[in-house]
């Protein structure tokens, strides 16, 4: 997959079948668009392409919202490539760009720069200043601009349209199974193993503290069954997101206890897949009560079938 950032001097002659959007999560709805994009590209002898934005437009328009995302830019790139996208245009959502009207965006970016011949958008996609661009504008401009346009219907899950917002809400509620169904894959977080307070090792449950990218959405505070990928190994784990209230913790941490594993992994890259919610974050009376619950969680984790 070719990755083109900001494309200030991009004037390739390659005709494109293109879709536009943030594609946060690259969920089943996005995958439906990509599948249609690849089908059209192959049929019409075009190259498939995605135009997406970084940072997320909402972080520009509503900086106080502290929006967390389902994908880092690296994860999004990985998933788009996995699903067969041939070209990825990464556009910084800067002041000049966000002031383009819908019509200017079509003329200056899509037609003059990117040479699109077929455009596919999602069921509710808008673009341009004050959301002045939509499917009706594209239908009007397409014939005179030399491209075709189509709109892909939403993919539904439990009578609701799948969206990045729906998935964020599910994760915020601890409903990782529901989020995974809408994503079409298992939600994960990754980072390097860093030093923590090392309290876990004193009670027989040493944990690896994961330094997660600040932009990445963490599921609800609590305990989860996860599978762990570290040093080329695939293992079971129990993960905690929280402040460790039993030992008067204050800062939010992501810690995983890896079953049947004793290697020193400080500084190693690690990723975890969220499989099942175990329970809410709990403040126990003492460490003994904490260990009792960890023992119960361990039994459930050992029995869990990935």
PDB file of C-alpha atoms in Angstrom:
ATOM      1  CA  UNK A   1       0.000   0.000   0.000  1.00  0.00           C
ATOM      2  CA  UNK A   2       1.316   3.417  -0.957  1.00  0.00           C
ATOM      3  CA  UNK A   3       1.034   6.073   1.768  1.00  0.00           C
ATOM      4  CA  UNK A   4       0.933   9.710   0.643  1.00  0.00           C
ATOM      5  CA  UNK A   5       0.956  12.391   3.350  1.00  0.00           C
ATOM      6  CA  UNK A   6      -0.715  15.753   2.692  1.00  0.00           C
ATOM      7  CA  UNK A   7      -0.001  15.340  -1.071  1.00  0.00           C
ATOM      8  CA  UNK A   8       1.144  18.972  -1.672  1.00  0.00           C
ATOM      9  CA  UNK A   9       2.743  18.057  -4.995  1.00  0.00           C
ATOM     10  CA  UNK A  10       0.772  14.941  -5.798  1.00  0.00           C
ATOM     11  CA  UNK A  11      -0.101  14.788  -9.470  1.00  0.00           C
ATOM     12  CA  UNK A  12      -0.128  11.087 -10.259  1.00  0.00           C
ATOM     13  CA  UNK A  13      -2.003  10.176 -13.410  1.00  0.00           C
ATOM     14  CA  UNK A  14      -3.293   6.923 -11.894  1.00  0.00           C
ATOM     15  CA  UNK A  15      -7.111   7.041 -11.928  1.00  0.00           C
ATOM     16  CA  UNK A  16      -8.611   6.156  -8.559  1.00  0.00           C
ATOM     17  CA  UNK A  17     -11.642   4.577  -6.968  1.00  0.00           C
ATOM     18  CA  UNK A  18     -11.721   6.467  -3.701  1.00  0.00           C
ATOM     19  CA  UNK A  19     -13.577   6.732  -0.423  1.00  0.00           C
ATOM     20  CA  UNK A  20     -13.342   9.509   2.174  1.00  0.00           C
ATOM     21  CA  UNK A  21     -13.710   9.357   5.932  1.00  0.00           C
ATOM     22  CA  UNK A  22     -12.039   9.079   9.300  1.00  0.00           C
ATOM     23  CA  UNK A  23     -12.323   5.266   9.301  1.00  0.00           C
ATOM     24  CA  UNK A  24     -11.726   5.105  13.053  1.00  0.00           C
ATOM     25  CA  UNK A  25     -11.848   1.452  14.010  1.00  0.00           C
ATOM     26  CA  UNK A  26     -12.040   0.179  10.413  1.00  0.00           C
ATOM     27  CA  UNK A  27     -15.182  -1.617  11.637  1.00  0.00           C
ATOM     28  CA  UNK A  28     -17.670  -3.766   9.696  1.00  0.00           C
ATOM     29  CA  UNK A  29     -19.361  -0.690   8.230  1.00  0.00           C
ATOM     30  CA  UNK A  30     -16.022   0.591   6.953  1.00  0.00           C
ATOM     31  CA  UNK A  31     -15.113  -2.869   5.688  1.00  0.00           C
ATOM     32  CA  UNK A  32     -18.308  -2.915   3.628  1.00  0.00           C
ATOM     33  CA  UNK A  33     -17.215   0.319   1.942  1.00  0.00           C
ATOM     34  CA  UNK A  34     -13.699  -1.014   1.346  1.00  0.00           C
ATOM     35  CA  UNK A  35     -15.010  -4.249  -0.165  1.00  0.00           C
ATOM     36  CA  UNK A  36     -17.143  -2.281  -2.617  1.00  0.00           C
ATOM     37  CA  UNK A  37     -14.201   0.018  -3.335  1.00  0.00           C
ATOM     38  CA  UNK A  38     -11.946  -2.918  -4.198  1.00  0.00           C
ATOM     39  CA  UNK A  39     -14.658  -4.509  -6.355  1.00  0.00           C
ATOM     40  CA  UNK A  40     -15.162  -1.305  -8.364  1.00  0.00           C
ATOM     41  CA  UNK A  41     -11.413  -0.708  -8.711  1.00  0.00           C
ATOM     42  CA  UNK A  42     -10.839  -4.179 -10.102  1.00  0.00           C
ATOM     43  CA  UNK A  43     -13.837  -4.009 -12.437  1.00  0.00           C
ATOM     44  CA  UNK A  44     -12.938  -0.590 -13.855  1.00  0.00           C
ATOM     45  CA  UNK A  45      -9.152  -1.022 -13.901  1.00  0.00           C
ATOM     46  CA  UNK A  46      -8.634   1.651 -11.230  1.00  0.00           C
ATOM     47  CA  UNK A  47      -6.555   1.676  -8.056  1.00  0.00           C
ATOM     48  CA  UNK A  48      -8.390   1.689  -4.729  1.00  0.00           C
ATOM     49  CA  UNK A  49      -7.690   4.582  -2.379  1.00  0.00           C
ATOM     50  CA  UNK A  50      -8.761   5.995   0.965  1.00  0.00           C
ATOM     51  CA  UNK A  51      -8.530   9.661   1.920  1.00  0.00           C
ATOM     52  CA  UNK A  52      -8.504  10.020   5.677  1.00  0.00           C
ATOM     53  CA  UNK A  53      -7.565  12.696   8.174  1.00  0.00           C
ATOM     54  CA  UNK A  54      -5.135  13.068  11.059  1.00  0.00           C
ATOM     55  CA  UNK A  55      -5.731  14.350  13.615  1.00  0.00           C
ATOM     56  CA  UNK A  56      -9.405  13.366  13.824  1.00  0.00           C
ATOM     57  CA  UNK A  57     -11.553  16.376  12.771  1.00  0.00           C
ATOM     58  CA  UNK A  58     -13.408  16.326  16.101  1.00  0.00           C
ATOM     59  CA  UNK A  59     -10.151  17.042  17.952  1.00  0.00           C
ATOM     60  CA  UNK A  60      -9.849  20.204  15.851  1.00  0.00           C
ATOM     61  CA  UNK A  61     -13.449  21.418  16.154  1.00  0.00           C
ATOM     62  CA  UNK A  62     -13.924  20.371  19.797  1.00  0.00           C
ATOM     63  CA  UNK A  63     -10.468  20.281  21.424  1.00  0.00           C
ATOM     64  CA  UNK A  64     -11.947  20.242  24.935  1.00  0.00           C
ATOM     65  CA  UNK A  65     -13.755  16.944  24.322  1.00  0.00           C
ATOM     66  CA  UNK A  66     -10.579  14.863  24.845  1.00  0.00           C
ATOM     67  CA  UNK A  67     -11.727  12.408  22.172  1.00  0.00           C
ATOM     68  CA  UNK A  68     -10.114   8.985  22.406  1.00  0.00           C
ATOM     69  CA  UNK A  69      -9.858   6.876  19.267  1.00  0.00           C
ATOM     70  CA  UNK A  70     -10.290   3.210  18.457  1.00  0.00           C
ATOM     71  CA  UNK A  71      -7.147   3.188  16.327  1.00  0.00           C
ATOM     72  CA  UNK A  72      -3.788   4.867  16.443  1.00  0.00           C
ATOM     73  CA  UNK A  73      -2.648   6.015  13.011  1.00  0.00           C
ATOM     74  CA  UNK A  74      -0.391   2.939  12.829  1.00  0.00           C
ATOM     75  CA  UNK A  75      -3.311   0.606  13.591  1.00  0.00           C
ATOM     76  CA  UNK A  76      -5.580   2.300  11.075  1.00  0.00           C
ATOM     77  CA  UNK A  77      -2.894   1.993   8.400  1.00  0.00           C
ATOM     78  CA  UNK A  78      -2.436  -1.695   9.227  1.00  0.00           C
ATOM     79  CA  UNK A  79      -6.148  -2.503   8.935  1.00  0.00           C
ATOM     80  CA  UNK A  80      -6.629  -0.566   5.696  1.00  0.00           C
ATOM     81  CA  UNK A  81      -3.691  -2.393   4.153  1.00  0.00           C
ATOM     82  CA  UNK A  82      -4.987  -5.717   5.480  1.00  0.00           C
ATOM     83  CA  UNK A  83      -8.274  -5.137   3.666  1.00  0.00           C
ATOM     84  CA  UNK A  84      -6.568  -4.508   0.343  1.00  0.00           C
ATOM     85  CA  UNK A  85      -6.509  -0.719  -0.013  1.00  0.00           C
ATOM     86  CA  UNK A  86      -3.809   0.196  -2.542  1.00  0.00           C
ATOM     87  CA  UNK A  87      -3.352   3.906  -1.729  1.00  0.00           C
ATOM     88  CA  UNK A  88      -3.734   5.770   1.548  1.00  0.00           C
ATOM     89  CA  UNK A  89      -3.868   9.567   1.507  1.00  0.00           C
ATOM     90  CA  UNK A  90      -3.248  11.025   4.966  1.00  0.00           C
ATOM     91  CA  UNK A  91      -4.350  14.647   5.135  1.00  0.00           C
ATOM     92  CA  UNK A  92      -3.655  16.908   8.067  1.00  0.00           C
ATOM     93  CA  UNK A  93      -6.916  18.526   9.097  1.00  0.00           C
ATOM     94  CA  UNK A  94      -5.466  22.054   9.167  1.00  0.00           C
ATOM     95  CA  UNK A  95      -7.114  25.489   8.944  1.00  0.00           C
ATOM     96  CA  UNK A  96      -6.797  25.810   5.154  1.00  0.00           C
ATOM     97  CA  UNK A  97      -8.297  22.407   4.560  1.00  0.00           C
ATOM     98  CA  UNK A  98     -11.224  22.734   6.930  1.00  0.00           C
ATOM     99  CA  UNK A  99     -12.204  26.084   5.346  1.00  0.00           C
ATOM    100  CA  UNK A 100     -12.787  24.517   1.927  1.00  0.00           C
ATOM    101  CA  UNK A 101     -16.442  24.399   0.965  1.00  0.00           C
ATOM    102  CA  UNK A 102     -17.851  21.106  -0.217  1.00  0.00           C
ATOM    103  CA  UNK A 103     -17.676  22.254  -3.831  1.00  0.00           C
ATOM    104  CA  UNK A 104     -14.091  23.509  -3.472  1.00  0.00           C
ATOM    105  CA  UNK A 105     -13.081  20.224  -1.879  1.00  0.00           C
ATOM    106  CA  UNK A 106     -14.462  18.243  -4.801  1.00  0.00           C
ATOM    107  CA  UNK A 107     -12.824  20.454  -7.443  1.00  0.00           C
ATOM    108  CA  UNK A 108      -9.460  21.200  -5.816  1.00  0.00           C
ATOM    109  CA  UNK A 109      -8.771  17.946  -4.000  1.00  0.00           C
ATOM    110  CA  UNK A 110     -10.739  15.100  -5.522  1.00  0.00           C
ATOM    111  CA  UNK A 111     -10.679  16.071  -9.190  1.00  0.00           C
ATOM    112  CA  UNK A 112      -7.575  18.224  -9.718  1.00  0.00           C
ATOM    113  CA  UNK A 113      -5.239  16.479  -7.269  1.00  0.00           C
ATOM    114  CA  UNK A 114      -6.402  12.906  -6.906  1.00  0.00           C
ATOM    115  CA  UNK A 115      -7.865  12.170 -10.345  1.00  0.00           C
ATOM    116  CA  UNK A 116     -10.806  10.188  -9.004  1.00  0.00           C
ATOM    117  CA  UNK A 117     -13.022   8.283 -11.421  1.00  0.00           C
ATOM    118  CA  UNK A 118     -15.280   6.599  -8.882  1.00  0.00           C
ATOM    119  CA  UNK A 119     -16.203   7.875  -5.421  1.00  0.00           C
ATOM    120  CA  UNK A 120     -17.833   5.812  -2.679  1.00  0.00           C
ATOM    121  CA  UNK A 121     -19.107   7.361   0.540  1.00  0.00           C
ATOM    122  CA  UNK A 122     -20.895   6.092   3.615  1.00  0.00           C
ATOM    123  CA  UNK A 123     -24.613   6.521   4.244  1.00  0.00           C
ATOM    124  CA  UNK A 124     -24.253   9.673   6.375  1.00  0.00           C
ATOM    125  CA  UNK A 125     -21.028  11.217   5.112  1.00  0.00           C
ATOM    126  CA  UNK A 126     -20.714  15.003   4.892  1.00  0.00           C
ATOM    127  CA  UNK A 127     -17.670  17.115   4.108  1.00  0.00           C
ATOM    128  CA  UNK A 128     -16.503  20.674   3.573  1.00  0.00           C
ATOM    129  CA  UNK A 129     -16.983  23.813   5.646  1.00  0.00           C
ATOM    130  CA  UNK A 130     -20.225  23.777   7.639  1.00  0.00           C
ATOM    131  CA  UNK A 131     -20.906  20.280   6.219  1.00  0.00           C
ATOM    132  CA  UNK A 132     -21.748  21.886   2.897  1.00  0.00           C
ATOM    133  CA  UNK A 133     -20.877  18.737   0.959  1.00  0.00           C
ATOM    134  CA  UNK A 134     -23.066  15.655   0.888  1.00  0.00           C
ATOM    135  CA  UNK A 135     -24.249  12.944  -1.475  1.00  0.00           C
ATOM    136  CA  UNK A 136     -26.658  15.250  -3.320  1.00  0.00           C
ATOM    137  CA  UNK A 137     -23.832  17.697  -4.079  1.00  0.00           C
ATOM    138  CA  UNK A 138     -21.674  14.844  -5.335  1.00  0.00           C
ATOM    139  CA  UNK A 139     -24.459  13.572  -7.580  1.00  0.00           C
ATOM    140  CA  UNK A 140     -24.771  17.057  -9.046  1.00  0.00           C
ATOM    141  CA  UNK A 141     -21.023  17.570  -9.593  1.00  0.00           C
ATOM    142  CA  UNK A 142     -20.025  14.071 -10.672  1.00  0.00           C
ATOM    143  CA  UNK A 143     -21.102  14.153 -14.367  1.00  0.00           C
ATOM    144  CA  UNK A 144     -19.437  17.496 -15.096  1.00  0.00           C
ATOM    145  CA  UNK A 145     -16.301  16.492 -13.133  1.00  0.00           C
ATOM    146  CA  UNK A 146     -15.765  13.145 -14.810  1.00  0.00           C
ATOM    147  CA  UNK A 147     -16.410  10.694 -12.006  1.00  0.00           C
ATOM    148  CA  UNK A 148     -19.162   8.409 -10.782  1.00  0.00           C
ATOM    149  CA  UNK A 149     -20.453   8.382  -7.225  1.00  0.00           C
ATOM    150  CA  UNK A 150     -22.275   5.858  -5.070  1.00  0.00           C
ATOM    151  CA  UNK A 151     -23.409   5.653  -1.471  1.00  0.00           C
ATOM    152  CA  UNK A 152     -23.042   2.494   0.607  1.00  0.00           C
ATOM    153  CA  UNK A 153     -25.746   1.630   3.110  1.00  0.00           C
ATOM    154  CA  UNK A 154     -24.962   1.250   6.796  1.00  0.00           C
ATOM    155  CA  UNK A 155     -24.282  -2.154   8.336  1.00  0.00           C
ATOM    156  CA  UNK A 156     -26.606  -2.883  11.256  1.00  0.00           C
ATOM    157  CA  UNK A 157     -25.969  -4.622  14.551  1.00  0.00           C
ATOM    158  CA  UNK A 158     -28.898  -5.271  16.896  1.00  0.00           C
ATOM    159  CA  UNK A 159     -31.115  -2.872  14.936  1.00  0.00           C
ATOM    160  CA  UNK A 160     -28.608   0.000  15.098  1.00  0.00           C
ATOM    161  CA  UNK A 161     -26.176   1.294  12.504  1.00  0.00           C
ATOM    162  CA  UNK A 162     -22.606   0.285  13.296  1.00  0.00           C
ATOM    163  CA  UNK A 163     -20.501   3.377  13.891  1.00  0.00           C
ATOM    164  CA  UNK A 164     -17.277   4.321  15.622  1.00  0.00           C
ATOM    165  CA  UNK A 165     -19.367   6.119  18.250  1.00  0.00           C
ATOM    166  CA  UNK A 166     -21.429   2.998  18.962  1.00  0.00           C
ATOM    167  CA  UNK A 167     -18.235   1.001  19.443  1.00  0.00           C
ATOM    168  CA  UNK A 168     -16.693   3.627  21.714  1.00  0.00           C
ATOM    169  CA  UNK A 169     -19.876   3.576  23.807  1.00  0.00           C
ATOM    170  CA  UNK A 170     -19.770  -0.220  24.064  1.00  0.00           C
ATOM    171  CA  UNK A 171     -16.150  -0.157  25.231  1.00  0.00           C
ATOM    172  CA  UNK A 172     -16.900   2.629  27.708  1.00  0.00           C
ATOM    173  CA  UNK A 173     -19.559   0.339  29.201  1.00  0.00           C
ATOM    174  CA  UNK A 174     -17.199  -2.653  29.338  1.00  0.00           C
ATOM    175  CA  UNK A 175     -19.134  -4.485  26.601  1.00  0.00           C
ATOM    176  CA  UNK A 176     -16.027  -5.746  24.827  1.00  0.00           C
ATOM    177  CA  UNK A 177     -17.805  -8.709  23.201  1.00  0.00           C
ATOM    178  CA  UNK A 178     -20.346  -6.364  21.610  1.00  0.00           C
ATOM    179  CA  UNK A 179     -17.579  -4.001  20.479  1.00  0.00           C
ATOM    180  CA  UNK A 180     -15.663  -6.908  18.958  1.00  0.00           C
ATOM    181  CA  UNK A 181     -18.732  -8.032  17.009  1.00  0.00           C
ATOM    182  CA  UNK A 182     -19.163  -4.567  15.501  1.00  0.00           C
ATOM    183  CA  UNK A 183     -15.459  -4.256  14.740  1.00  0.00           C
ATOM    184  CA  UNK A 184     -15.203  -7.657  13.104  1.00  0.00           C
ATOM    185  CA  UNK A 185     -12.016  -8.313  15.073  1.00  0.00           C
ATOM    186  CA  UNK A 186     -10.879  -8.265  18.700  1.00  0.00           C
ATOM    187  CA  UNK A 187     -10.180  -4.850  20.213  1.00  0.00           C
ATOM    188  CA  UNK A 188      -6.627  -4.426  21.438  1.00  0.00           C
ATOM    189  CA  UNK A 189      -4.212  -2.024  23.051  1.00  0.00           C
ATOM    190  CA  UNK A 190      -0.450  -2.075  22.721  1.00  0.00           C
ATOM    191  CA  UNK A 191       2.597  -0.360  24.144  1.00  0.00           C
ATOM    192  CA  UNK A 192       5.872  -0.943  25.919  1.00  0.00           C
ATOM    193  CA  UNK A 193       6.195  -2.618  29.297  1.00  0.00           C
ATOM    194  CA  UNK A 194       7.253  -0.009  31.867  1.00  0.00           C
ATOM    195  CA  UNK A 195       8.084  -0.089  35.557  1.00  0.00           C
ATOM    196  CA  UNK A 196       5.196   0.227  38.000  1.00  0.00           C
ATOM    197  CA  UNK A 197       4.858   0.096  41.778  1.00  0.00           C
ATOM    198  CA  UNK A 198       5.644  -3.653  41.774  1.00  0.00           C
ATOM    199  CA  UNK A 199       2.967  -4.427  44.380  1.00  0.00           C
ATOM    200  CA  UNK A 200       1.645  -7.366  42.359  1.00  0.00           C
ATOM    201  CA  UNK A 201       4.817  -9.385  42.794  1.00  0.00           C
ATOM    202  CA  UNK A 202       4.478  -9.165  46.584  1.00  0.00           C
ATOM    203  CA  UNK A 203       1.109 -10.981  46.455  1.00  0.00           C
ATOM    204  CA  UNK A 204       1.939 -13.597  43.842  1.00  0.00           C
ATOM    205  CA  UNK A 205       0.481 -11.722  40.882  1.00  0.00           C
ATOM    206  CA  UNK A 206       3.295  -9.805  39.171  1.00  0.00           C
ATOM    207  CA  UNK A 207       1.924  -7.564  36.425  1.00  0.00           C
ATOM    208  CA  UNK A 208       3.323  -5.903  33.331  1.00  0.00           C
ATOM    209  CA  UNK A 209       2.441  -2.207  33.167  1.00  0.00           C
ATOM    210  CA  UNK A 210       1.635  -1.128  29.621  1.00  0.00           C
ATOM    211  CA  UNK A 211       2.348   2.421  28.414  1.00  0.00           C
ATOM    212  CA  UNK A 212      -0.586   2.981  26.044  1.00  0.00           C
ATOM    213  CA  UNK A 213      -0.719   5.772  23.440  1.00  0.00           C
ATOM    214  CA  UNK A 214      -2.585   8.760  24.926  1.00  0.00           C
ATOM    215  CA  UNK A 215      -4.963   8.955  21.941  1.00  0.00           C
ATOM    216  CA  UNK A 216      -6.094   5.329  22.334  1.00  0.00           C
ATOM    217  CA  UNK A 217      -9.464   4.588  23.905  1.00  0.00           C
ATOM    218  CA  UNK A 218      -9.299   2.342  26.959  1.00  0.00           C
ATOM    219  CA  UNK A 219     -12.357   0.272  27.857  1.00  0.00           C
ATOM    220  CA  UNK A 220     -14.192   0.845  31.130  1.00  0.00           C
ATOM    221  CA  UNK A 221     -12.224   0.572  34.361  1.00  0.00           C
ATOM    222  CA  UNK A 222     -12.218  -2.973  35.667  1.00  0.00           C
ATOM    223  CA  UNK A 223     -10.778  -6.436  35.078  1.00  0.00           C
ATOM    224  CA  UNK A 224     -10.748  -8.323  31.769  1.00  0.00           C
ATOM    225  CA  UNK A 225      -9.752 -11.659  30.300  1.00  0.00           C
ATOM    226  CA  UNK A 226      -7.242 -10.956  27.545  1.00  0.00           C
ATOM    227  CA  UNK A 227      -4.847 -12.769  25.321  1.00  0.00           C
ATOM    228  CA  UNK A 228      -1.342 -11.403  25.316  1.00  0.00           C
ATOM    229  CA  UNK A 229       1.270 -11.154  22.585  1.00  0.00           C
ATOM    230  CA  UNK A 230       4.840 -10.572  23.797  1.00  0.00           C
ATOM    231  CA  UNK A 231       8.274 -11.773  22.663  1.00  0.00           C
ATOM    232  CA  UNK A 232       6.717 -13.879  19.931  1.00  0.00           C
ATOM    233  CA  UNK A 233       4.464 -15.731  22.363  1.00  0.00           C
ATOM    234  CA  UNK A 234       0.663 -15.899  22.586  1.00  0.00           C
ATOM    235  CA  UNK A 235      -0.532 -16.270  26.190  1.00  0.00           C
ATOM    236  CA  UNK A 236      -3.564 -15.834  28.448  1.00  0.00           C
ATOM    237  CA  UNK A 237      -3.811 -12.916  30.830  1.00  0.00           C
ATOM    238  CA  UNK A 238      -5.909 -10.979  33.316  1.00  0.00           C
ATOM    239  CA  UNK A 239      -5.820  -7.255  32.708  1.00  0.00           C
ATOM    240  CA  UNK A 240      -6.754  -4.420  35.037  1.00  0.00           C
ATOM    241  CA  UNK A 241      -7.600  -0.858  34.029  1.00  0.00           C
ATOM    242  CA  UNK A 242      -7.836   1.476  36.986  1.00  0.00           C
ATOM    243  CA  UNK A 243      -6.111   3.327  39.786  1.00  0.00           C
ATOM    244  CA  UNK A 244      -5.503   0.398  42.167  1.00  0.00           C
ATOM    245  CA  UNK A 245      -7.750   1.801  44.932  1.00  0.00           C
ATOM    246  CA  UNK A 246      -6.965  -1.058  47.356  1.00  0.00           C
ATOM    247  CA  UNK A 247      -3.389   0.223  47.667  1.00  0.00           C
ATOM    248  CA  UNK A 248      -4.323   3.926  47.489  1.00  0.00           C
ATOM    249  CA  UNK A 249      -3.312   4.346  43.873  1.00  0.00           C
ATOM    250  CA  UNK A 250      -4.070   7.600  42.080  1.00  0.00           C
ATOM    251  CA  UNK A 251      -2.902   7.398  38.473  1.00  0.00           C
ATOM    252  CA  UNK A 252      -4.703   5.326  35.874  1.00  0.00           C
ATOM    253  CA  UNK A 253      -2.732   2.255  34.850  1.00  0.00           C
ATOM    254  CA  UNK A 254      -3.083  -0.681  32.481  1.00  0.00           C
ATOM    255  CA  UNK A 255      -1.601  -3.823  34.023  1.00  0.00           C
ATOM    256  CA  UNK A 256      -1.681  -7.418  32.863  1.00  0.00           C
ATOM    257  CA  UNK A 257      -0.906 -10.578  34.784  1.00  0.00           C
ATOM    258  CA  UNK A 258       0.255 -13.203  32.284  1.00  0.00           C
ATOM    259  CA  UNK A 259      -0.537 -16.782  33.169  1.00  0.00           C
ATOM    260  CA  UNK A 260       2.349 -19.272  33.294  1.00  0.00           C
ATOM    261  CA  UNK A 261       4.916 -16.653  32.390  1.00  0.00           C
ATOM    262  CA  UNK A 262       7.951 -15.398  34.325  1.00  0.00           C
ATOM    263  CA  UNK A 263      10.203 -13.707  31.739  1.00  0.00           C
ATOM    264  CA  UNK A 264      11.654 -10.240  32.310  1.00  0.00           C
ATOM    265  CA  UNK A 265       9.876  -8.127  29.692  1.00  0.00           C
ATOM    266  CA  UNK A 266      10.621  -4.553  30.786  1.00  0.00           C
ATOM    267  CA  UNK A 267      11.002  -2.408  27.663  1.00  0.00           C
ATOM    268  CA  UNK A 268       9.398  -5.047  25.419  1.00  0.00           C
ATOM    269  CA  UNK A 269       6.529  -4.328  23.028  1.00  0.00           C
ATOM    270  CA  UNK A 270       3.305  -5.965  24.193  1.00  0.00           C
ATOM    271  CA  UNK A 271      -0.263  -6.095  22.930  1.00  0.00           C
ATOM    272  CA  UNK A 272      -3.431  -7.450  24.517  1.00  0.00           C
ATOM    273  CA  UNK A 273      -6.775  -8.454  23.024  1.00  0.00           C
ATOM    274  CA  UNK A 274      -9.914  -7.832  25.100  1.00  0.00           C
ATOM    275  CA  UNK A 275     -12.008 -11.003  25.287  1.00  0.00           C
ATOM    276  CA  UNK A 276     -14.346 -10.732  28.271  1.00  0.00           C
ATOM    277  CA  UNK A 277     -15.216  -8.324  31.089  1.00  0.00           C
ATOM    278  CA  UNK A 278     -14.619  -9.906  34.503  1.00  0.00           C
ATOM    279  CA  UNK A 279     -15.815  -7.246  36.933  1.00  0.00           C
ATOM    280  CA  UNK A 280     -15.787  -3.575  37.885  1.00  0.00           C
ATOM    281  CA  UNK A 281     -12.824  -1.963  39.595  1.00  0.00           C
ATOM    282  CA  UNK A 282     -13.120  -2.858  43.292  1.00  0.00           C
ATOM    283  CA  UNK A 283     -11.594  -1.363  46.413  1.00  0.00           C
ATOM    284  CA  UNK A 284     -10.981  -4.321  48.727  1.00  0.00           C
ATOM    285  CA  UNK A 285     -10.725  -4.165  52.507  1.00  0.00           C
ATOM    286  CA  UNK A 286      -7.197  -5.550  52.419  1.00  0.00           C
ATOM    287  CA  UNK A 287      -4.700  -7.366  50.198  1.00  0.00           C
ATOM    288  CA  UNK A 288      -5.982 -10.768  51.326  1.00  0.00           C
ATOM    289  CA  UNK A 289      -9.431 -10.007  49.886  1.00  0.00           C
ATOM    290  CA  UNK A 290      -7.767  -8.765  46.710  1.00  0.00           C
ATOM    291  CA  UNK A 291      -5.834 -12.015  46.341  1.00  0.00           C
ATOM    292  CA  UNK A 292      -9.009 -14.058  46.887  1.00  0.00           C
ATOM    293  CA  UNK A 293     -10.653 -12.246  43.979  1.00  0.00           C
ATOM    294  CA  UNK A 294      -7.549 -12.583  41.805  1.00  0.00           C
ATOM    295  CA  UNK A 295      -7.593 -16.333  42.466  1.00  0.00           C
ATOM    296  CA  UNK A 296     -11.228 -16.452  41.263  1.00  0.00           C
ATOM    297  CA  UNK A 297     -10.396 -14.376  38.191  1.00  0.00           C
ATOM    298  CA  UNK A 298      -7.482 -16.665  37.403  1.00  0.00           C
ATOM    299  CA  UNK A 299      -9.721 -19.750  37.449  1.00  0.00           C
ATOM    300  CA  UNK A 300     -12.169 -18.059  35.046  1.00  0.00           C
ATOM    301  CA  UNK A 301      -9.310 -17.012  32.787  1.00  0.00           C
ATOM    302  CA  UNK A 302      -7.790 -20.496  32.716  1.00  0.00           C
ATOM    303  CA  UNK A 303     -11.156 -21.946  31.666  1.00  0.00           C
ATOM    304  CA  UNK A 304     -11.834 -19.317  29.002  1.00  0.00           C
ATOM    305  CA  UNK A 305     -11.602 -20.608  25.433  1.00  0.00           C
ATOM    306  CA  UNK A 306     -10.172 -18.196  22.877  1.00  0.00           C
TER     307      UNK A 306
END
